Tab-separated table of C-alpha atoms in Angstrom:
chain	number	residue	atom	x	y	z
L	41	MET	CA	47.243	79.738	59.482
L	42	ILE	CA	45.437	83.036	58.848
L	43	LEU	CA	44.379	85.298	61.702
L	44	SER	CA	41.930	88.106	61.040
L	45	ALA	CA	41.397	91.325	62.934
L	46	VAL	CA	38.509	91.624	65.339
L	47	ILE	CA	36.482	93.645	62.833
L	48	LEU	CA	37.000	92.989	59.145
L	49	SER	CA	34.399	95.163	57.478
L	50	ALA	CA	35.100	98.789	56.687
L	51	LEU	CA	32.678	101.560	57.515
L	52	SER	CA	30.577	103.711	55.224
L	53	ILE	CA	30.529	107.468	55.659
L	54	HIS	CA	27.149	109.156	55.678
L	55	THR	CA	27.174	112.883	55.052
L	56	VAL	CA	24.272	114.594	56.772
L	57	GLY	CA	22.424	117.144	54.679
L	58	ALA	CA	24.177	116.244	51.429
L	59	ALA	CA	23.605	113.909	48.532
L	60	THR	CA	24.650	110.357	49.332
L	61	PRO	CA	28.108	109.727	47.828
L	62	GLU	CA	28.721	106.750	45.597
L	63	THR	CA	29.810	103.528	47.281
L	64	VAL	CA	32.565	101.472	45.643
L	65	ASN	CA	33.373	97.875	46.560
L	66	LEU	CA	37.088	97.164	46.729
L	67	ASP	CA	39.450	94.334	47.441
L	68	LEU	CA	43.214	94.726	47.615
L	69	GLY	CA	43.842	93.631	44.026
L	70	LYS	CA	41.240	95.990	42.581
L	71	THR	CA	42.672	98.833	44.647
L	72	VAL	CA	46.124	98.299	43.160
L	73	ARG	CA	44.778	98.027	39.603
L	74	MET	CA	42.803	101.255	39.935
L	75	ALA	CA	45.851	103.054	41.292
L	76	LEU	CA	47.999	101.863	38.389
L	77	ASP	CA	45.350	102.923	35.870
L	78	ASN	CA	44.711	106.372	37.305
L	79	ASN	CA	47.807	107.510	39.185
L	80	SER	CA	49.566	110.549	37.709
L	81	SER	CA	53.044	109.288	38.626
L	82	VAL	CA	52.568	106.215	36.425
L	83	LYS	CA	51.356	108.347	33.519
L	84	ILE	CA	54.319	110.714	33.919
L	85	SER	CA	56.732	107.761	33.871
L	86	ALA	CA	55.072	106.431	30.712
L	87	ALA	CA	55.508	109.812	29.001
L	88	GLU	CA	59.150	109.969	30.081
L	89	LEU	CA	59.698	106.502	28.626
L	90	ASP	CA	58.156	107.527	25.296
L	91	ALA	CA	60.425	110.577	25.207
L	92	ALA	CA	63.490	108.401	25.879
L	93	LYS	CA	62.538	106.098	22.991
L	94	ALA	CA	62.279	109.115	20.691
L	95	GLU	CA	65.695	110.360	21.841
L	96	LEU	CA	67.235	106.994	20.956
L	97	ASP	CA	65.647	107.103	17.498
L	98	GLN	CA	67.137	110.568	16.999
L	99	ALA	CA	70.577	109.377	18.058
L	100	LYS	CA	70.487	106.358	15.754
L	101	GLY	CA	69.267	108.436	12.835
L	102	SER	CA	72.078	110.984	13.161
L	103	ARG	CA	74.761	108.458	12.171
L	104	TRP	CA	73.328	108.181	8.640
L	105	GLY	CA	73.629	111.861	7.891
L	106	SER	CA	70.979	114.001	6.242
L	107	ILE	CA	69.512	114.990	2.879
L	108	ASP	CA	68.444	118.622	2.489
L	109	PHE	CA	66.631	120.498	-0.239
L	110	SER	CA	66.460	124.248	-0.709
L	111	HIS	CA	64.622	126.400	-3.251
L	112	THR	CA	64.787	130.116	-3.944
L	113	SER	CA	62.660	132.126	-6.340
L	114	GLY	CA	63.388	135.784	-6.984
L	115	ARG	CA	62.528	138.661	-9.272
L	116	THR	CA	64.894	141.491	-10.082
L	117	GLU	CA	64.041	144.745	-11.797
L	118	LYS	CA	66.855	146.694	-13.450
L	119	TYR	CA	65.633	150.257	-13.405
L	120	GLN	CA	68.264	151.502	-15.821
L	121	SER	CA	67.113	149.379	-18.731
L	122	ASN	CA	63.541	148.734	-17.537
L	123	VAL	CA	64.212	144.988	-17.730
L	124	ILE	CA	62.563	142.630	-15.273
L	125	GLY	CA	64.380	139.312	-14.659
L	126	ASN	CA	63.292	136.139	-12.848
L	127	ASN	CA	65.590	133.681	-11.107
L	128	HIS	CA	64.761	130.205	-9.740
L	129	SER	CA	67.399	128.103	-7.977
L	130	ASN	CA	67.283	124.684	-6.305
L	131	GLN	CA	69.816	122.611	-4.428
L	132	VAL	CA	69.912	119.090	-3.001
L	133	SER	CA	72.738	118.279	-0.597
L	134	ILE	CA	73.751	115.091	1.173
L	135	THR	CA	75.987	114.951	4.251
L	136	VAL	CA	77.189	111.638	5.687
L	137	PRO	CA	79.433	111.402	8.771
L	138	ILE	CA	82.428	109.120	8.169
L	139	TYR	CA	84.367	109.492	11.407
L	140	THR	CA	83.404	111.494	14.505
L	141	GLY	CA	86.025	110.374	16.990
L	142	GLY	CA	83.423	108.346	18.864
L	143	ARG	CA	80.975	111.241	19.259
L	144	LEU	CA	78.050	109.614	17.433
L	145	GLU	CA	78.709	106.277	19.091
L	146	GLY	CA	78.745	108.040	22.459
L	147	VAL	CA	75.480	109.823	21.712
L	148	ILE	CA	73.822	106.515	20.802
L	149	ASP	CA	75.216	104.765	23.887
L	150	GLN	CA	74.012	107.625	26.053
L	151	ALA	CA	70.523	107.436	24.542
L	152	LYS	CA	70.399	103.662	25.092
L	153	LYS	CA	71.341	104.043	28.748
L	154	ASN	CA	68.833	106.859	29.075
L	155	LEU	CA	66.146	104.523	27.733
L	156	ASP	CA	67.211	101.863	30.250
L	157	TYR	CA	66.973	104.468	33.010
L	158	TYR	CA	63.370	105.349	32.192
L	159	GLN	CA	62.349	101.741	31.606
L	160	TYR	CA	63.453	100.948	35.149
L	161	GLY	CA	61.860	104.214	36.240
L	162	MET	CA	58.563	102.893	34.912
L	163	SER	CA	58.987	99.754	37.024
L	164	SER	CA	59.839	101.868	40.055
L	165	SER	CA	56.731	103.981	39.533
L	166	TYR	CA	54.564	100.861	39.266
L	167	GLN	CA	56.003	99.405	42.458
L	168	THR	CA	55.767	102.640	44.429
L	169	THR	CA	52.172	103.122	43.315
L	170	ARG	CA	51.325	99.550	44.302
L	171	TYR	CA	52.795	100.119	47.763
L	172	ASN	CA	50.920	103.406	48.219
L	173	ALA	CA	47.669	101.708	47.203
L	174	GLU	CA	48.246	98.760	49.535
L	175	LYS	CA	49.197	101.003	52.439
L	176	GLY	CA	46.186	103.221	51.791
L	177	TYR	CA	43.962	100.143	51.814
L	178	TYR	CA	45.451	98.997	55.121
L	179	ASP	CA	45.123	102.529	56.530
L	180	VAL	CA	41.377	102.451	55.877
L	181	LEU	CA	41.063	99.011	57.460
L	182	GLN	CA	43.062	100.137	60.477
L	183	ALA	CA	40.923	103.249	60.877
L	184	ALA	CA	37.689	101.262	60.446
L	185	ASN	CA	38.749	98.689	63.015
L	186	THR	CA	39.689	101.448	65.437
L	187	VAL	CA	36.256	103.067	65.019
L	188	ASN	CA	34.494	99.774	65.684
L	189	LEU	CA	36.724	99.054	68.661
L	190	ASP	CA	36.011	102.496	70.123
L	191	LYS	CA	32.275	101.945	69.556
L	192	GLU	CA	32.577	98.682	71.437
L	193	THR	CA	34.300	100.512	74.281
L	194	VAL	CA	31.587	103.196	74.387
L	195	ASN	CA	28.853	100.550	74.474
L	196	ARG	CA	30.663	98.640	77.203
L	197	LEU	CA	31.118	101.745	79.361
L	198	ASP	CA	27.533	102.861	78.728
L	199	GLU	CA	26.256	99.501	79.903
L	200	HIS	CA	28.469	99.706	82.978
L	201	LEU	CA	27.241	103.243	83.724
L	202	LYS	CA	23.628	102.071	83.631
L	203	ASN	CA	24.494	99.236	86.004
L	204	THR	CA	26.301	101.634	88.336
L	205	GLN	CA	23.382	104.075	88.324
L	206	ALA	CA	20.999	101.248	89.148
L	207	GLN	CA	23.172	100.162	92.055
L	208	PHE	CA	23.507	103.757	93.258
L	209	ALA	CA	19.729	104.136	93.168
L	210	VAL	CA	19.365	101.346	95.737
L	211	GLY	CA	22.274	102.603	97.818
L	212	VAL	CA	24.732	99.848	96.976
L	213	VAL	CA	27.504	102.045	95.512
L	214	ALA	CA	28.712	105.580	96.118
L	215	LYS	CA	28.012	108.653	93.974
L	216	ALA	CA	31.724	108.743	93.127
L	217	ASP	CA	31.352	105.495	91.200
L	218	VAL	CA	28.635	107.027	89.021
L	219	LEU	CA	30.691	110.159	88.369
L	220	ARG	CA	33.803	108.149	87.483
L	221	SER	CA	31.787	105.973	85.104
L	222	GLN	CA	30.304	109.064	83.438
L	223	VAL	CA	33.756	110.611	82.952
L	224	GLU	CA	35.140	107.428	81.431
L	225	LEU	CA	32.180	107.223	79.048
L	226	VAL	CA	32.625	110.823	77.893
L	227	ASN	CA	36.343	110.232	77.343
L	228	ALA	CA	35.567	107.151	75.269
L	229	GLN	CA	33.048	109.123	73.197
L	230	GLN	CA	35.700	111.760	72.480
L	231	THR	CA	38.114	109.062	71.382
L	232	LEU	CA	35.428	107.626	69.095
L	233	THR	CA	34.853	111.036	67.492
L	234	GLN	CA	38.562	111.341	66.729
L	235	ALA	CA	38.647	107.808	65.311
L	236	GLU	CA	35.710	108.544	62.995
L	237	ASN	CA	37.487	111.632	61.690
L	238	ASN	CA	40.671	109.622	61.121
L	239	TYR	CA	38.622	107.118	59.141
L	240	GLU	CA	37.226	109.830	56.882
L	241	VAL	CA	40.741	111.142	56.255
L	242	ALA	CA	42.025	107.631	55.458
L	243	VAL	CA	39.191	107.038	52.977
L	244	SER	CA	39.783	110.380	51.267
L	245	SER	CA	43.500	109.645	50.998
L	246	LEU	CA	42.907	106.230	49.437
L	247	ASN	CA	40.373	107.708	47.019
L	248	ASN	CA	43.026	110.180	45.942
L	249	VAL	CA	45.537	107.389	45.309
L	250	ILE	CA	43.159	105.312	43.176
L	251	GLY	CA	41.616	108.215	41.285
L	252	LEU	CA	38.151	108.384	42.860
L	253	PRO	CA	36.362	111.509	44.148
L	254	THR	CA	37.448	112.073	47.736
L	255	ALA	CA	33.857	111.821	49.054
L	256	THR	CA	33.368	108.297	47.643
L	257	ARG	CA	32.403	105.734	50.271
L	258	LEU	CA	34.393	102.510	50.247
L	259	ASN	CA	33.343	98.999	51.155
L	260	LEU	CA	36.464	96.884	51.615
L	261	SER	CA	35.941	93.151	51.275
L	262	GLN	CA	39.245	92.039	52.803
L	263	GLY	CA	40.315	92.550	56.393
L	264	LEU	CA	43.660	92.822	58.116
L	265	GLU	CA	45.059	89.295	57.993
L	266	TYR	CA	48.122	87.463	59.175
L	267	LYS	CA	49.583	85.466	56.298
L	268	PRO	CA	52.908	83.865	57.258
L	269	ASN	CA	55.766	83.972	54.749
L	270	ASP	CA	59.109	82.203	54.472
L	271	TYR	CA	61.252	85.240	53.648
L	272	THR	CA	64.802	85.259	55.014
L	273	LEU	CA	66.857	88.417	55.354
L	274	ASP	CA	69.753	87.190	53.209
L	275	ASN	CA	67.449	86.076	50.405
L	276	CYS	CA	65.572	89.375	50.508
L	277	VAL	CA	68.791	91.390	50.236
L	278	THR	CA	70.099	89.216	47.394
L	279	TYR	CA	66.822	89.556	45.514
L	280	ALA	CA	66.781	93.321	46.002
L	281	MET	CA	70.313	93.790	44.672
L	282	ALA	CA	69.344	91.910	41.519
L	283	ASN	CA	65.880	93.371	40.968
L	284	ARG	CA	65.421	96.771	42.620
L	285	PRO	CA	64.739	99.251	39.763
L	286	GLU	CA	66.581	102.102	41.472
L	287	ILE	CA	69.802	100.076	41.448
L	288	HIS	CA	69.445	99.441	37.721
L	289	GLN	CA	68.717	103.138	37.235
L	290	ALA	CA	71.946	103.959	39.046
L	291	GLU	CA	73.794	101.543	36.763
L	292	ALA	CA	72.267	103.272	33.749
L	293	SER	CA	73.385	106.633	35.130
L	294	VAL	CA	76.965	105.348	35.272
L	295	GLY	CA	76.648	104.237	31.650
L	296	MET	CA	75.313	107.642	30.615
L	297	ALA	CA	78.199	109.379	32.360
L	298	GLN	CA	80.714	107.112	30.628
L	299	ALA	CA	79.080	107.815	27.266
L	300	ALA	CA	79.260	111.548	28.000
L	301	GLN	CA	82.986	111.148	28.647
L	302	LYS	CA	83.332	109.428	25.268
L	303	ILE	CA	81.560	112.377	23.639
L	304	ALA	CA	83.859	114.836	25.399
L	305	ASN	CA	86.951	112.914	24.292
L	306	SER	CA	85.818	113.174	20.666
L	307	GLY	CA	86.273	116.940	20.820
L	308	SER	CA	90.029	116.563	20.401
L	309	LEU	CA	89.766	114.111	17.498
L	310	PRO	CA	89.188	114.861	13.794
L	311	GLN	CA	85.659	114.951	12.408
L	312	VAL	CA	85.305	113.561	8.874
L	313	SER	CA	82.183	113.789	6.721
L	314	LEU	CA	81.313	113.228	3.072
L	315	GLY	CA	79.239	115.826	1.284
L	316	ALA	CA	77.624	116.009	-2.144
L	317	SER	CA	75.296	118.533	-3.714
L	318	ASN	CA	73.612	119.333	-6.998
L	319	ALA	CA	72.193	122.746	-7.821
L	320	TRP	CA	70.245	123.996	-10.805
L	321	SER	CA	68.878	127.407	-11.695
L	322	ASN	CA	67.452	129.471	-14.551
L	323	ASP	CA	65.059	132.280	-15.247
L	324	THR	CA	62.230	129.800	-15.892
L	325	PHE	CA	60.681	127.638	-13.146
L	326	PRO	CA	61.974	125.347	-11.798
L	327	GLY	CA	65.284	125.784	-13.656
L	328	GLN	CA	67.076	123.690	-16.271
L	329	ASN	CA	70.772	124.308	-15.646
L	330	ARG	CA	71.816	121.165	-13.731
L	331	ASP	CA	75.577	121.262	-14.270
L	332	ASN	CA	76.491	122.772	-10.887
L	333	TRP	CA	77.360	119.777	-8.703
L	334	THR	CA	80.011	119.145	-6.048
L	335	VAL	CA	81.372	116.174	-4.112
L	336	GLY	CA	83.789	116.644	-1.254
L	337	LEU	CA	85.362	115.266	1.890
L	338	ASN	CA	85.234	117.573	4.878
L	339	ILE	CA	87.779	117.210	7.687
L	340	THR	CA	87.791	119.404	10.780
L	341	GLN	CA	90.227	119.260	13.685
L	342	ASN	CA	90.216	121.260	16.883
L	343	ILE	CA	93.779	122.589	17.128
L	344	TRP	CA	93.489	124.968	20.049
L	345	ASP	CA	90.503	126.187	22.085
L	346	TYR	CA	92.235	127.578	25.187
L	347	GLY	CA	91.556	124.406	27.169
L	348	VAL	CA	87.777	124.361	26.682
L	349	ASN	CA	87.606	120.761	25.481
L	350	ALA	CA	90.128	119.588	28.073
L	351	ALA	CA	87.879	121.092	30.750
L	352	LYS	CA	84.888	119.251	29.275
L	353	VAL	CA	86.829	115.990	29.531
L	354	ARG	CA	87.705	116.674	33.184
L	355	GLU	CA	84.071	117.483	33.902
L	356	ALA	CA	82.930	114.254	32.238
L	357	LYS	CA	85.431	112.195	34.246
L	358	ALA	CA	84.217	113.803	37.470
L	359	ASN	CA	80.625	112.991	36.536
L	360	VAL	CA	81.584	109.342	36.030
L	361	VAL	CA	83.011	109.221	39.558
L	362	LYS	CA	79.890	110.966	40.862
L	363	ALA	CA	77.615	108.416	39.160
L	364	GLN	CA	79.673	105.501	40.477
L	365	GLU	CA	79.486	106.824	44.032
L	366	SER	CA	75.746	107.408	43.649
L	367	TYR	CA	75.412	103.774	42.607
L	368	ARG	CA	77.237	102.676	45.766
L	369	GLN	CA	75.111	104.994	47.890
L	370	ILE	CA	71.836	103.737	46.429
L	371	SER	CA	72.955	100.125	46.855
L	372	ASP	CA	73.656	100.766	50.542
L	373	GLN	CA	70.299	102.499	50.947
L	374	VAL	CA	68.506	99.539	49.376
L	375	ARG	CA	70.250	97.099	51.719
L	376	LEU	CA	69.259	99.239	54.705
L	377	ALA	CA	65.662	99.598	53.514
L	378	VAL	CA	65.310	95.834	53.059
L	379	ARG	CA	66.830	95.096	56.455
L	380	THR	CA	64.685	97.684	58.236
L	381	SER	CA	61.399	96.582	56.682
L	382	TYR	CA	62.248	92.900	57.195
L	383	LEU	CA	62.999	93.376	60.892
L	384	SER	CA	59.853	95.475	61.327
L	385	MET	CA	57.798	92.727	59.691
L	386	ARG	CA	59.209	90.024	61.960
L	387	GLU	CA	58.776	92.203	65.049
L	388	ALA	CA	55.121	92.811	64.161
L	389	GLU	CA	54.671	89.090	63.566
L	390	LYS	CA	55.786	88.365	67.129
L	391	ARG	CA	53.404	91.005	68.474
L	392	ILE	CA	50.476	89.395	66.651
L	393	LYS	CA	50.964	86.181	68.584
L	394	THR	CA	51.459	87.829	71.981
L	395	THR	CA	48.642	90.361	71.648
L	396	GLU	CA	46.194	87.671	70.564
L	397	VAL	CA	46.791	85.964	73.900
L	398	ALA	CA	46.567	89.304	75.712
L	399	VAL	CA	43.112	89.965	74.221
L	400	ALA	CA	41.764	86.688	75.585
L	401	GLN	CA	43.256	87.409	79.011
L	402	ALA	CA	41.897	90.979	79.058
L	403	GLU	CA	38.396	89.799	78.152
L	404	GLU	CA	38.443	87.333	81.019
L	405	ASP	CA	39.841	89.962	83.399
L	406	TYR	CA	37.048	92.396	82.506
L	407	ARG	CA	34.395	89.721	82.946
L	408	ILE	CA	35.707	88.901	86.416
L	409	ALA	CA	35.977	92.574	87.397
L	410	GLN	CA	32.333	93.114	86.466
L	411	LEU	CA	31.183	90.083	88.443
L	412	ARG	CA	33.167	91.171	91.513
L	413	TYR	CA	31.773	94.695	91.302
L	414	ARG	CA	28.192	93.485	91.025
L	415	ALA	CA	28.794	91.161	93.944
L	416	GLY	CA	30.085	94.052	96.016
L	417	VAL	CA	33.587	92.640	96.479
L	418	GLY	CA	35.249	94.644	93.705
L	419	THR	CA	35.617	98.354	93.061
L	420	ASN	CA	34.519	100.572	90.200
L	421	THR	CA	38.175	101.380	89.629
L	422	ASP	CA	38.831	97.687	89.007
L	423	VAL	CA	36.166	97.667	86.289
L	424	MET	CA	37.485	100.870	84.689
L	425	ASP	CA	41.047	99.573	84.692
L	426	ALA	CA	39.944	96.250	83.218
L	427	SER	CA	37.991	98.071	80.495
L	428	VAL	CA	41.008	100.186	79.585
L	429	ALA	CA	43.203	97.082	79.532
L	430	LEU	CA	40.754	95.284	77.242
L	431	THR	CA	40.589	98.207	74.807
L	432	THR	CA	44.374	98.502	74.833
L	433	ALA	CA	44.851	94.775	74.209
L	434	LYS	CA	42.469	94.759	71.248
L	435	ASN	CA	44.004	97.928	69.853
L	436	ASN	CA	47.495	96.426	70.180
L	437	TYR	CA	46.344	93.333	68.304
L	438	ILE	CA	44.875	95.391	65.465
L	439	GLN	CA	48.016	97.550	65.381
L	440	ALA	CA	50.222	94.459	65.165
L	441	LEU	CA	48.224	93.149	62.192
L	442	TYR	CA	48.419	96.554	60.507
L	443	ASP	CA	52.169	96.821	61.098
L	444	TYR	CA	52.751	93.308	59.769
L	445	ASN	CA	50.833	93.933	56.558
L	446	THR	CA	52.316	97.365	55.864
L	447	SER	CA	55.845	96.165	56.688
L	448	THR	CA	55.406	93.207	54.335
L	449	ALA	CA	54.223	95.530	51.562
L	450	LEU	CA	57.160	97.855	52.199
L	451	LEU	CA	59.587	94.915	52.210
L	452	GLU	CA	58.354	93.756	48.803
L	453	GLN	CA	58.642	97.293	47.465
L	454	SER	CA	62.172	97.540	48.908
L	455	MET	CA	63.071	94.234	47.244
L	456	GLY	CA	61.781	95.352	43.855
L	457	VAL	CA	59.144	92.627	43.562
L	458	PRO	CA	57.530	93.332	40.164
L	459	VAL	CA	53.903	94.320	39.808
L	460	GLU	CA	51.728	91.625	38.236
L	461	ASN	CA	51.390	92.160	34.462
L	462	GLU	CA	53.807	95.083	34.665
């Protein structure tokens, strides 16, 4: 069963005295796609991911060592003998790490976990952007429905005022009834003005999310709807713990901290590398003397550094504990976020059903109040109260639909439901 709000179509903004802004037709899916294509947060996450891939390539490349070439050309003048001499020298050297005490392995592990972190960060950015786009879409619908509801109220009160004035003209009702009706109409017009401004703000905000000029008019093809779902709280929590990107990011942070500890531990272990070089030089370019070559094994060992490396190890261990506690904290926050959004969704769902009934009752109550007033057996106050009750009932129904849709979107974001074609 799908229930729709009283008014489904969004409004168009007309700017007096200015060029007519472009109008863009949107549905919910197109809104999300535009946000993903144009949102800066997504582009930043993509750049961070590219940087993490490059860091991993650097880390992997460092384990194979390096090959370096150097060249020097010089000219020397010996003033005593007026002899000018040239010198050209070249050298090629190769350095290959043999054993680093786990340092290179730690650097590679750290880079891998860093890549994992930003891959999940990309997913998080996608999901957050989707939620912001969906909420912005619902905000515009909510604001549009409120404007139309307030217009309906103004029209209803205007019609009642005309009826009251007609009755006053023939002496059926008192002047006080006319004055009260006029006051209620003015109040409703003020409320409508505020609602129209809120609509403009909502449209501008959504335009900002999806990358359109803020003055763009929007025509939304989908309304606020009630689409039942079969989510259960336990299943939602279980899904979130397995799929929420922020939890996987926290896991990656623990891995990075552990890799950093491995790097720190390597500071007290020997570092072994193999080196080879060949140099040639002469007074003619590029040089013919190629007999100067070396091959050697280089071993370095930190004997004493006044506790510097030991302090680095203690720092790394503390950072591991910090990352582990952050993981626990984020896991608890995810559980709470899922529970909160789930309960809010179910609460809004109940309100949809009750407020729908209330709208029907309020419409009937207003109809009866009008008939009684025209018949002279009811009061103007009865009509005003019934009008307020009808507006409140319809507003509560629209609010319940809005809360249900936004809570559902927030629940799916809290669960880590992936974006389509992510």
